[in-house]
XYZ file of C-alpha atoms in Angstrom:
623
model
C -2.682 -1.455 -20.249
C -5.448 -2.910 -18.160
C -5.885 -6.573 -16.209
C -8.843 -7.735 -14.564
C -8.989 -10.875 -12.398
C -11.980 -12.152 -9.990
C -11.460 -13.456 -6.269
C -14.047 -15.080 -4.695
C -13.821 -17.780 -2.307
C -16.371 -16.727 -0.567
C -18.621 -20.804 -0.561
C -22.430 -19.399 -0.096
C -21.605 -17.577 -3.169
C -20.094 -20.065 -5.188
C -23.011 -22.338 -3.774
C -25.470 -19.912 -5.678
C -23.831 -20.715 -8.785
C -24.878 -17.542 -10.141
C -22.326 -16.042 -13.004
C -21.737 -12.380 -12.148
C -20.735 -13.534 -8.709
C -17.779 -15.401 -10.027
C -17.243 -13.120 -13.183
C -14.576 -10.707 -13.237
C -16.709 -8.613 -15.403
C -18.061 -5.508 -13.945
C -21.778 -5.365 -13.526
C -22.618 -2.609 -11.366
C -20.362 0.429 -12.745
C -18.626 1.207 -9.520
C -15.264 -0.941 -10.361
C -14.945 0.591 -13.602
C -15.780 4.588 -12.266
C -13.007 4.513 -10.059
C -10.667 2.910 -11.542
C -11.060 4.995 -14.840
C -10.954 7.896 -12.413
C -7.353 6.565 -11.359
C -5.878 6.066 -14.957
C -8.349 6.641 -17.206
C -6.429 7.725 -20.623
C -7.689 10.746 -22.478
C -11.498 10.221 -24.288
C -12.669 13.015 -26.405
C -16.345 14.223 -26.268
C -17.350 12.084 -23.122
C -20.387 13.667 -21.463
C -23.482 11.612 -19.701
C -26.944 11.972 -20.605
C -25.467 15.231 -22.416
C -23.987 16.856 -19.347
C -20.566 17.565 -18.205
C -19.040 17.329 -21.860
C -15.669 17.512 -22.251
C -12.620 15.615 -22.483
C -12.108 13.042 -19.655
C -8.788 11.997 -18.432
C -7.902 9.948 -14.814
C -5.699 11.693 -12.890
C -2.548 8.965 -14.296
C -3.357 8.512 -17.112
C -0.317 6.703 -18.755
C -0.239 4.066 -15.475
C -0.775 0.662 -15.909
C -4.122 -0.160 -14.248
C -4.454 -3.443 -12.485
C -8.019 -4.352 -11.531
C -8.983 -7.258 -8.229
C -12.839 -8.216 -8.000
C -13.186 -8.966 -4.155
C -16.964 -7.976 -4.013
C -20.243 -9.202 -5.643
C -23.936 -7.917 -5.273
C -23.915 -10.284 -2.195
C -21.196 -8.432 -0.369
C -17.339 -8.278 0.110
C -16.315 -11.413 2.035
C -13.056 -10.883 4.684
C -10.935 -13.753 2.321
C -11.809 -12.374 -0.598
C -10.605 -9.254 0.063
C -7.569 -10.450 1.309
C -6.606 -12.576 -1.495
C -7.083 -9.634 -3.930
C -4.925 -7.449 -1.618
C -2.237 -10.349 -1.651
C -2.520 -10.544 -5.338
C -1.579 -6.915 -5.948
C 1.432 -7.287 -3.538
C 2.547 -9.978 -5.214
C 2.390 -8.689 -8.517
C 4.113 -5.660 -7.853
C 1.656 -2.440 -7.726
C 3.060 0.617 -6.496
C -0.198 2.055 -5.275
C -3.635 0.421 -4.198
C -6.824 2.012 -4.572
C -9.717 0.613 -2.519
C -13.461 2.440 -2.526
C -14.766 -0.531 0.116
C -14.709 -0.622 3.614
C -17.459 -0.862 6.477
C -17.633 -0.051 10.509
C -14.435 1.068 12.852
C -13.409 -1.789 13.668
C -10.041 -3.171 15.531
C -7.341 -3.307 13.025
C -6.557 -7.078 13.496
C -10.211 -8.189 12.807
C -9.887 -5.727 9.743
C -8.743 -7.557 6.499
C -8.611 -4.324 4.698
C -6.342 -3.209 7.581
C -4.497 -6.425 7.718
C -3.598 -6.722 3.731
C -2.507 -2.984 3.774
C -0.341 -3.415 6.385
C 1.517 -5.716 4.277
C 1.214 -3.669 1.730
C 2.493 -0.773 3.323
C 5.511 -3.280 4.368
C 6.312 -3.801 0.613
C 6.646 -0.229 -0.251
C 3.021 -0.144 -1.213
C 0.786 3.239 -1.050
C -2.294 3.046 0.228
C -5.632 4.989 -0.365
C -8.992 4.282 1.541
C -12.679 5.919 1.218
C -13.520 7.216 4.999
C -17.201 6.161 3.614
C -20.439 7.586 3.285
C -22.265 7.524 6.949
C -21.561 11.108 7.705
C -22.074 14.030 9.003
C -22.505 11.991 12.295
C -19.110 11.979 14.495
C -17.224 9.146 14.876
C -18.803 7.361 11.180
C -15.738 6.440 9.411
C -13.461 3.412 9.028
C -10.591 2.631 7.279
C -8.580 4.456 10.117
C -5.067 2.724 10.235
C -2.397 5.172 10.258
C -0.733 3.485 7.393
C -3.461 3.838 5.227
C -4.638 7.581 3.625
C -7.929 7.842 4.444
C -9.941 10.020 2.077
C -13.357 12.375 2.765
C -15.011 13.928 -0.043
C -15.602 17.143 -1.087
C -17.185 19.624 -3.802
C -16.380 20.752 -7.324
C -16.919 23.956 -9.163
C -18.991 22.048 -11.593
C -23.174 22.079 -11.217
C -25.540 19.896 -13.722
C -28.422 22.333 -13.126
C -32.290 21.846 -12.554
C -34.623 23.785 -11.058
C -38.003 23.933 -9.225
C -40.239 26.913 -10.476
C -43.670 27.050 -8.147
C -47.031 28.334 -8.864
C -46.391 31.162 -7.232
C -43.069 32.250 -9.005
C -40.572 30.904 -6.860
C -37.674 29.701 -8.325
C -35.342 27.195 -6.270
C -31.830 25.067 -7.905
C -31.196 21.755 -7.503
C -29.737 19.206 -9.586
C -30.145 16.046 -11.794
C -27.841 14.733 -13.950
C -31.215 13.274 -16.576
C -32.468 17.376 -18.068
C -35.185 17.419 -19.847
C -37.743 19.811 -20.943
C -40.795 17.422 -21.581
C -42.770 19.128 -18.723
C -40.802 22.991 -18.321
C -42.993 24.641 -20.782
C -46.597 24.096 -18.242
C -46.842 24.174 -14.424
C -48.840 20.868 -12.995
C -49.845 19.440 -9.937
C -47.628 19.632 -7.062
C -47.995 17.049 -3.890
C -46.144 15.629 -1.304
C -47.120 12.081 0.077
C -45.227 12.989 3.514
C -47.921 15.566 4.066
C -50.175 12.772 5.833
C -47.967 11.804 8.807
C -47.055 8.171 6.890
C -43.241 7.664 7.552
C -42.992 5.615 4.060
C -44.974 7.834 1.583
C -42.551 10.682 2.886
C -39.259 8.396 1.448
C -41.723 7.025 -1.873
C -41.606 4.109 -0.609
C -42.926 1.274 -2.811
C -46.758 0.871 -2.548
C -46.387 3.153 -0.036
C -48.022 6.634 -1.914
C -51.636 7.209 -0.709
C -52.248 10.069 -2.650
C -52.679 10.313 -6.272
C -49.762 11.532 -8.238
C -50.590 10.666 -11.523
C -49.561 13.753 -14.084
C -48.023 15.387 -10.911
C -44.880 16.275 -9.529
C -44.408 14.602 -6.498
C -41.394 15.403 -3.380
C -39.693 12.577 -1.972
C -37.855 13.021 1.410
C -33.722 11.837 0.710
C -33.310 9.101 3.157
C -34.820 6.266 4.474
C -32.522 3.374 3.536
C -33.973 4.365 -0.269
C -31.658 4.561 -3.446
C -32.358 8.417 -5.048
C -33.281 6.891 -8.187
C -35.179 4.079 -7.047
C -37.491 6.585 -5.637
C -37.917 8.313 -8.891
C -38.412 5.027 -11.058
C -41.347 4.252 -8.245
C -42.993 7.428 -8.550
C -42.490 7.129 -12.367
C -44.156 3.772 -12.222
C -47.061 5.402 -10.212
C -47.755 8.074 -13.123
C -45.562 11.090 -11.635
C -44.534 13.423 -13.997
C -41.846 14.777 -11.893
C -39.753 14.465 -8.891
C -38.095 16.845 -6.381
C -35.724 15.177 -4.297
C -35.988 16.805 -0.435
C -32.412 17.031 0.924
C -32.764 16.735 5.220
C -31.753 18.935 7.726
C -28.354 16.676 8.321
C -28.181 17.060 4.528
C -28.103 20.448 4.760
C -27.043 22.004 1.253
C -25.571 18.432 -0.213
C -27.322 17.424 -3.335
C -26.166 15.577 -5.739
C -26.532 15.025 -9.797
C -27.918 11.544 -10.494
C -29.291 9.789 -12.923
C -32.432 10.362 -12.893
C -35.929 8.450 -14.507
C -38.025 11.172 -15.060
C -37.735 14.773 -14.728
C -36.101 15.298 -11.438
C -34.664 18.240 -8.840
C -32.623 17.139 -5.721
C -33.210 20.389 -3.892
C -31.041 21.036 -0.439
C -32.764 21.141 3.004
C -33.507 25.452 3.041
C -35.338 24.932 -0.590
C -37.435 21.897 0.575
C -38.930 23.325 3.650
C -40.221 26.377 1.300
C -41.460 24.629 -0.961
C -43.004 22.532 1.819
C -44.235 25.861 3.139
C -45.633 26.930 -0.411
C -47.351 23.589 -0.692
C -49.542 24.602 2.874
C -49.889 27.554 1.544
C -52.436 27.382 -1.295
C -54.872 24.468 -1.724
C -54.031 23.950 -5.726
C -50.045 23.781 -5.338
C -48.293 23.892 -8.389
C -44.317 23.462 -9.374
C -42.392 22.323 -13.098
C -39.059 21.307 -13.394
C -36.541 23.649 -15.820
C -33.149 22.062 -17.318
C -30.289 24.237 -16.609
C -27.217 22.116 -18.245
C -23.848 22.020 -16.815
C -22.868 25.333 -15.158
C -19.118 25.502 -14.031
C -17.186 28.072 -11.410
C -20.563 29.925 -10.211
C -18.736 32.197 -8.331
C -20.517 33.231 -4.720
C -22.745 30.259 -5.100
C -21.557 27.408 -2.483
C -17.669 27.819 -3.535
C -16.230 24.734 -3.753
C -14.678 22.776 -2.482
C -16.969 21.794 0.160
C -17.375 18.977 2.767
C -20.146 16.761 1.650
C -22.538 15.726 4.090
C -22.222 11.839 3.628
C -18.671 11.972 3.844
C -17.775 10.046 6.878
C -16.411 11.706 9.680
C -13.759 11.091 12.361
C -12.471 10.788 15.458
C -11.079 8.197 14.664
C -12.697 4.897 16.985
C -9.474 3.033 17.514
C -7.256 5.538 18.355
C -7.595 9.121 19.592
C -3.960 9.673 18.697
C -4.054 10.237 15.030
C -6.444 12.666 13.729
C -8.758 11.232 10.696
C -9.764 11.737 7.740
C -6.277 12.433 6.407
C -7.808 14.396 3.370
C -10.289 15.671 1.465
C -11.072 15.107 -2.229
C -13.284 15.155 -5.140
C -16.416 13.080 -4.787
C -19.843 14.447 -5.725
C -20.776 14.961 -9.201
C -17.456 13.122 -10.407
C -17.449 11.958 -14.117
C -15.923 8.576 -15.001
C -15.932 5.616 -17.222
C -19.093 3.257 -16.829
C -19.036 -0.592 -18.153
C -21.769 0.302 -21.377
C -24.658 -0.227 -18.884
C -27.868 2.098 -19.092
C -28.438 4.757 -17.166
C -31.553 7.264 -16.582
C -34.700 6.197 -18.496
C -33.094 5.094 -21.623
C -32.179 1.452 -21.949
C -29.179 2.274 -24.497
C -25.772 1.620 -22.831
C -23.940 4.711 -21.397
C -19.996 4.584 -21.478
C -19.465 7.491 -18.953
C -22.038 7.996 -15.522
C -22.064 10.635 -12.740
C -22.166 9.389 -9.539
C -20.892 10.438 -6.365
C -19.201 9.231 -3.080
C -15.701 8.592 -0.700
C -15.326 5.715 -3.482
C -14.880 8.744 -5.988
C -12.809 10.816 -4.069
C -10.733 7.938 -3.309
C -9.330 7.382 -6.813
C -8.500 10.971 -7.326
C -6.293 10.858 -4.267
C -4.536 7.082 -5.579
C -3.920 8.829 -8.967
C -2.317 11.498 -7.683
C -0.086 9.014 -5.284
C 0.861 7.451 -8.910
C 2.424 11.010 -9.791
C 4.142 11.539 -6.908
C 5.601 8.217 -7.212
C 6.254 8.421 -10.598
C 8.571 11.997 -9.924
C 10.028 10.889 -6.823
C 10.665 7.235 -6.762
C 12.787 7.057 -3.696
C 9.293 8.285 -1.383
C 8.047 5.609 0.843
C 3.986 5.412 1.388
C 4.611 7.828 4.601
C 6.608 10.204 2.809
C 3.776 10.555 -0.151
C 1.315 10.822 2.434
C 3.208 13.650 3.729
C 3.199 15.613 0.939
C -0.528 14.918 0.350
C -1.493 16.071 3.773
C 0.693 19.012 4.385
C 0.647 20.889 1.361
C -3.449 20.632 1.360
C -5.318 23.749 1.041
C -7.673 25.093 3.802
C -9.921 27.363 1.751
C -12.423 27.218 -0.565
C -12.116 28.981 -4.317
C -13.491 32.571 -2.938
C -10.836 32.464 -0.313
C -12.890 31.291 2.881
C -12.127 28.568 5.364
C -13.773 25.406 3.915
C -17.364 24.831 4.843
C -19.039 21.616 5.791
C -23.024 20.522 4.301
C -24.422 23.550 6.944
C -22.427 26.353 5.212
C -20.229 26.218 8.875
C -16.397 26.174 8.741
C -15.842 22.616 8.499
C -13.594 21.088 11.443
C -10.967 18.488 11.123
C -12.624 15.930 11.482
C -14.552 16.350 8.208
C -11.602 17.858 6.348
C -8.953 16.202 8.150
C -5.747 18.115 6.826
C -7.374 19.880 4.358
C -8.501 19.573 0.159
C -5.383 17.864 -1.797
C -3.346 20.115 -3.677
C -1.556 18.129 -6.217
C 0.944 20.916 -7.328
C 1.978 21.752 -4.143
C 2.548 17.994 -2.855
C 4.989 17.763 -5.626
C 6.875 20.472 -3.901
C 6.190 20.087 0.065
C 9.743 20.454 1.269
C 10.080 18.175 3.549
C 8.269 15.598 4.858
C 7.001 13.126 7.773
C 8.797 9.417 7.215
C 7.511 6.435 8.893
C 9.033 2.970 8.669
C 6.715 0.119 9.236
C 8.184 -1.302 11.992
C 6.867 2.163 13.888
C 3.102 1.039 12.940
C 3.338 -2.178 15.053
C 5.314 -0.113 17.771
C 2.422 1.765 17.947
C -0.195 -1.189 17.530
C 1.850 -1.754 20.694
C 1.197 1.185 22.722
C -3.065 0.849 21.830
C -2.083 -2.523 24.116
C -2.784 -4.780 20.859
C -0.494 -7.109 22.732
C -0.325 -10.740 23.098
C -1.914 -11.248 26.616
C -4.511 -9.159 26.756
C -7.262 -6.757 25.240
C -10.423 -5.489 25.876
C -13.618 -8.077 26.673
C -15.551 -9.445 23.494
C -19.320 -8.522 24.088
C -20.967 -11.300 21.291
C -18.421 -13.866 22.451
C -19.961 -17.561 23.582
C -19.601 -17.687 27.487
C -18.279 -21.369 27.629
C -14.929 -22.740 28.470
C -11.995 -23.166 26.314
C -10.075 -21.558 23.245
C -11.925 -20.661 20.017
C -10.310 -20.071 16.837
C -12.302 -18.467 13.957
C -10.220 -18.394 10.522
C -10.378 -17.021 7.403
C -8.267 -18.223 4.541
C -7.892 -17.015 1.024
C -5.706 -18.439 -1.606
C -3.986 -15.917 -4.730
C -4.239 -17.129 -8.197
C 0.135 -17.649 -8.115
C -1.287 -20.711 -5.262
C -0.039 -19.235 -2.203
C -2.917 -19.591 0.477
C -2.909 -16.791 3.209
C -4.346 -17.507 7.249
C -5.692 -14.971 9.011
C -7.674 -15.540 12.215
C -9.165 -14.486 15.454
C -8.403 -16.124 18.592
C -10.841 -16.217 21.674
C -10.522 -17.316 25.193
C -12.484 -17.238 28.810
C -11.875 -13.938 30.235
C -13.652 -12.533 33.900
C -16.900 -14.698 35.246
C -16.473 -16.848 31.778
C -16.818 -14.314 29.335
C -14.585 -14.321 26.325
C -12.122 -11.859 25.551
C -10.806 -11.171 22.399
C -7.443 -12.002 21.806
C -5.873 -9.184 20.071
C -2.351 -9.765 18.817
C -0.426 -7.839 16.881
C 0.447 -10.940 15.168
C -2.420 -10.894 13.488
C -2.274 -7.867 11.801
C 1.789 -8.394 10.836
C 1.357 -11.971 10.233
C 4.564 -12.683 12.182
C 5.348 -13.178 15.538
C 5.519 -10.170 17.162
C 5.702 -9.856 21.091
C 4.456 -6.813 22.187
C 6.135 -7.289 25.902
C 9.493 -7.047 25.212
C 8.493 -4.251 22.058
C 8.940 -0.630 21.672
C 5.565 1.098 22.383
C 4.631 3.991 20.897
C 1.504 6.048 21.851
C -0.944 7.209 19.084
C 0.299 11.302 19.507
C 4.242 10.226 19.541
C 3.946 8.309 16.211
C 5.804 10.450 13.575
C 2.609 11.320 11.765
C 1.885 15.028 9.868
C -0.915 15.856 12.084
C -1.515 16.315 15.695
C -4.030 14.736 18.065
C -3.507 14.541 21.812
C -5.704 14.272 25.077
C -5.056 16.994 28.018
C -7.112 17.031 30.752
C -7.014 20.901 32.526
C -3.743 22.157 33.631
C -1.902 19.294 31.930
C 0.738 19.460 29.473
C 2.063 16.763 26.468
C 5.342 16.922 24.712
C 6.061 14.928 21.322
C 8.913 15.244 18.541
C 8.694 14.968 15.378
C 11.920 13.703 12.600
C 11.480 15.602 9.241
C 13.967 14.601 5.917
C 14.646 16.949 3.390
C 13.398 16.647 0.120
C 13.527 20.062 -1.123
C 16.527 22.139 -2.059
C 19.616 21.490 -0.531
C 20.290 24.534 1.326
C 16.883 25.795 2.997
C 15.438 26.950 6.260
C 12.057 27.308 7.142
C 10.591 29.194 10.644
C 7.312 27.957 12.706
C 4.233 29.875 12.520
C 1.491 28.720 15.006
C -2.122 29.315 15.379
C -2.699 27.271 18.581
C -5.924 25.870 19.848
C -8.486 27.812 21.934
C -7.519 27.223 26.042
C -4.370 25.643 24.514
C -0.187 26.629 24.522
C 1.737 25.217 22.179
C 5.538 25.767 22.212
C 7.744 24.319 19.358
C 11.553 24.119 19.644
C 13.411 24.560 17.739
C 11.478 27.466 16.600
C 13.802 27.181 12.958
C 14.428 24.340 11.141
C 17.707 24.709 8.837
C 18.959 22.150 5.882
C 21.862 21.927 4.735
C 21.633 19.131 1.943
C 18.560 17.178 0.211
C 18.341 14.006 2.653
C 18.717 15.505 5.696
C 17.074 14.437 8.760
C 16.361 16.734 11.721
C 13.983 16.543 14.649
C 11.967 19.152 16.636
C 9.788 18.863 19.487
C 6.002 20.411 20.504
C 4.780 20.959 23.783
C 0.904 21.368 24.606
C -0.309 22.985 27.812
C -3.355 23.592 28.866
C -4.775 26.051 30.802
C -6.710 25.073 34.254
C -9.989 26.179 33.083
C -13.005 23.565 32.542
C -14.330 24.153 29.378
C -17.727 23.002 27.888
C -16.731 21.889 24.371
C -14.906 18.238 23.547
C -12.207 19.387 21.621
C -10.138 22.252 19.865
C -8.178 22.383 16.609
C -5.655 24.675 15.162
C -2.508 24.181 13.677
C 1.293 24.863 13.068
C 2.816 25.557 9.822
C 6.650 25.741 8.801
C 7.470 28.251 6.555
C 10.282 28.534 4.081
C 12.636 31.722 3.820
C 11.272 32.484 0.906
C 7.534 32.087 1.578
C 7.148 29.637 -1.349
C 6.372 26.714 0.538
C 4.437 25.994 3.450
C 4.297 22.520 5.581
C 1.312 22.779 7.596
C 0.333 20.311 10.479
C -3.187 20.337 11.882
C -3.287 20.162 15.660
C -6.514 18.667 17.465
C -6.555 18.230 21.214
C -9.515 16.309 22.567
C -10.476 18.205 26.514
C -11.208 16.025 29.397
C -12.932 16.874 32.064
C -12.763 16.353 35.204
């Protein structure tokens, strides 16, 4: 069962009049992917543009699949996606699902943060994409500690092209559009980046100055350019062919799209030889083979893997909880598409390939709809427990998880690790968090009602501004949500951050609880320790295993870094049962170059069957 409703009071938009913008109907394809990756029921013989055949099936497939339009082609506005958030709550979901989001910014400016907090309130679960700006530190958003904030990673599963050169090289890439219109004879190969012109190199429009007519042509991947947008305007200038240059932050992503015309997204190693080869001869020539759908290619990038666009943490708002929470599916990923066309055929396509945080996102939500499904009593924390400590921290050959450059990938691209959903059915016990611990520890990042740090775009003029945004539910029930300025030091304008905001209640932060980002009772670790400095924080665990069961801590502690936990055993005696232990970090007095160090600390039943691990990151100051 599936509803679909449209929020938009966004007025520029409505001003414009234009249909789509005000249709609940999807238009672009990404609505309908992830949500049919959610709850998709089963569809025999699905495949797209012939590849990855099979049956398809969303990870829930029996749930009941509720669908809010906050965003057009123009954007998402703040009170739209408010108002869609508000919906849900009010109609009673048990888990939202939302690919969207945009910078790091402070939760109570945030109306993704805001509506999930009240969400979260209601007994909601929450899943967020971290976003695609990676592999550059400090890219992601969506960061609240009540929300689960999702990278993506690999699959086992390759839709296969290849480049073979003039000179017999052979190099794999992928496209999800295989064809062999131009495999059986080698032509032209060029590469308009050759001649120092920053555009040619990314195909930009009227931007080619060399002739590539009957040729295959390489486009650099970047830019601010669509992948295949570059192949319909080297299509449109006569190229036979494509190869799509991964870059060196790249590394060995590539992904299957697609494609207009013949095409081979190649990763970063591959390009610069076939760069090379191209310099090397002065009649360069390449074709493009279809290789189909290869699955588990064992020794050949084992998945899963971090993906380079995956946005990474630390986290910008607060250095005390360690983000991304987890990794999951989101390159190459299969899913239902609204019957519009894709590659160079103008019939309509019910299934696409496409990849991104948005489509590991939904694989992580569907997966919450399991665990809710089995365990009804779990509240959003408890779910994201089991998630984050029962993920798995190698790849399918048994190695540490890599990031884009083949290097173990750290936690802040993996964050706890790659979601294992068997195992979170059966984590043992588990973190709990009420809400009323989220705005203690909005609290202790001093979002309080007196001060907060200065505004730099603020208007330097006298008095109080109030910007508002307000959004109003199809049941009638209008929701406020503003920001509140005022003069701060030499007339500048601070921001006004209130917790307030981001409960929507009064909340006064003075006479509050506070509770620093480290101390909150999260599943993973992140603390600050300057050199010979020390931190101690507890953690309250419930039982929701067997009865009777006992589990001992096993630590691998971060370089420079002691970490003592006490009690050292952890012993239930009935399902329910709360207990508490406590973890001190000391450092050791010597300065050392890097920023930060990671390990982690893992509880481990009596009869080795389960494992609870927590990740540990301390961030080094120096002095």
């Amino acid at each position: 069962m599936m509803t679909i409703q449209f929020y938009g009071d966004y007025l520029p938009i409505k001003a414009m009049g234009i249909p789509t913008a005000t249709s609940p109907v999807d238009t672009a394809g990404h609505g309908t992917h992830t949500s049919s990756t959610a709850a998709g029921r089963f569809v025999d013989g699905a495949s797209a543009l012939g590849q990855a055949a099979g049956t398809a099936v969303g990870m829930a497939p029996e749930a009941h699949l509720a669908m809010y339009k906050i965003c057009t082609e123009f954007g998402c506005a703040g009170s739209d996606i408010l108002a869609g958030i508000d919906a849900a709550i009010e109609e009673g979901v048990d888990i939202l699902s939302l690919s969207l989001g945009g910078s790091s910014l402070p939760f109570d400016q945030d109306p993704i943060a805001v509506g999930t907090f009240s969400a979260v309130e209601k007994g909601i679960f929450v899943s967020l994409a971290a976003g695609n700006s990676g592999p550059e530190f400090g890219t992601l958003s969506n960061e609240a500690p009540w929300m689960l904030t999702v990278g993506a990673s690999t699959v086992d599963r390759v839709m296969e092209t290849s480049v073979k050169l003039g000179n017999g090289e052979e190099y794999k890439g992928k496209s999800l559009y295989q064809t062999e219109s131009i495999s059986t004879k080698l032509l032209p190969l060029v590469y308009p980046g050759a001649s120092g012109n920053s555009l040619a190199k990314f195909c930009f429009n009227n931007s080619l100055d060399v002739d590539v007519k009957g040729k295959i042509v390489i486009c650099d991947r970047g830019g601010g350019m669509g992948r295949i947008q570059q192949g319909a305007i080297v299509k449109g200038a006569g190229a036979a062919g494509m190869i799509l240059a991964a870059d060196k932050l790249d590394g060995y992503t590539t992904v299957a799209d697609a494609h207009v015309l013949p095409a081979c997204h190649v990763n970063f190693v591959d390009a610069t030889k076939i760069k090379s080869y191209i310099n090397s001869t002065s009649s360069p020539t390449a074709t493009i083979l279809p290789r189909g759908t290869l699955i588990g290619l064992a020794g050949e990038l084992p998945a899963p893997m971090v993906a380079a666009f995956s946005s990474r943490g630390m986290s910008q708002q607060s250095k005390g909880i360690l983000k991304p929470d987890i990794i999951g599916p989101g390159v190459d990923v299969l899913a239902g598409w609204p019957a519009l066309p894709i590659g160079p055929f103008d019939s309509p396509s019910l299934f696409n390939v496409i990849s991104g945080t948005s489509m590991a996102t939904p694989h992580l939500s569907g997966i919450a709809v399991l665990l809710k499904a089995v365990n009804p009593s779990w509240s959003p924390a408890a779910i994201k427990s089991a998630i984050m400590t029962t993920a798995d921290n190698e790849n399918l050959a048994g190695k540490p998880i890599a990031n884009e450059q083949l290097e173990r990938a750290n936690l802040f691209a993996r964050g706890a690790g790659h979601v294992n959903p068997s195992k979170a059915n059966n984590p043992g016990f588990v973190y709990d968090i009420d809400p009323t611990e989220y705005v203690a520890y909005m609290c202790g990042l001093n979002y309080s009602d007196t001060q907060a740090p200065p505004c730099a775009r603020c208007p330097a003029r006298p008095g109080l501004a109030i910007i508002k945004a307000r959004a109003r539910s199809r049941l009638g029930k209008a929701r406020a949500w503003e920001a509140r300025f005022r003069p701060g030091p030499g007339g500048l304008f601070e921001h006004l951050i209130t917790v307030s905001l981001v409960a929507r209640r009064l909340v006064n932060c003075s006479s509050a609880d506070r509770t620093f980002g480290v101390e909150l009772n999260y599943p993973s670790f992140s603390a600050e320790l300057k050199p010979a400095s020390s931190r101690k924080v507890s953690r309250k665990v419930k039982n929701v295993g067997e009865g009777s069961s006992s589990y001992a801590v096993e630590i691998a502690p971060p370089t420079g870094v002691a970490v003592v936990v006490s009690p050292p055993t952890l012993t239930f005696k009935e399902r329910g049962e709360e207990l508490s232990y406590t973890v001190e970090f000391n450092r050791d007095g010597s300065e050392q170059t890097a920023n930060y160090t990671e390990g982690y600390l893992s509880w481990i039943s009596s009869d080795k069957a389960i494992s609870v691990r927590s990740p540990i990151l301390i961030h080094l100051l120096h002095v």
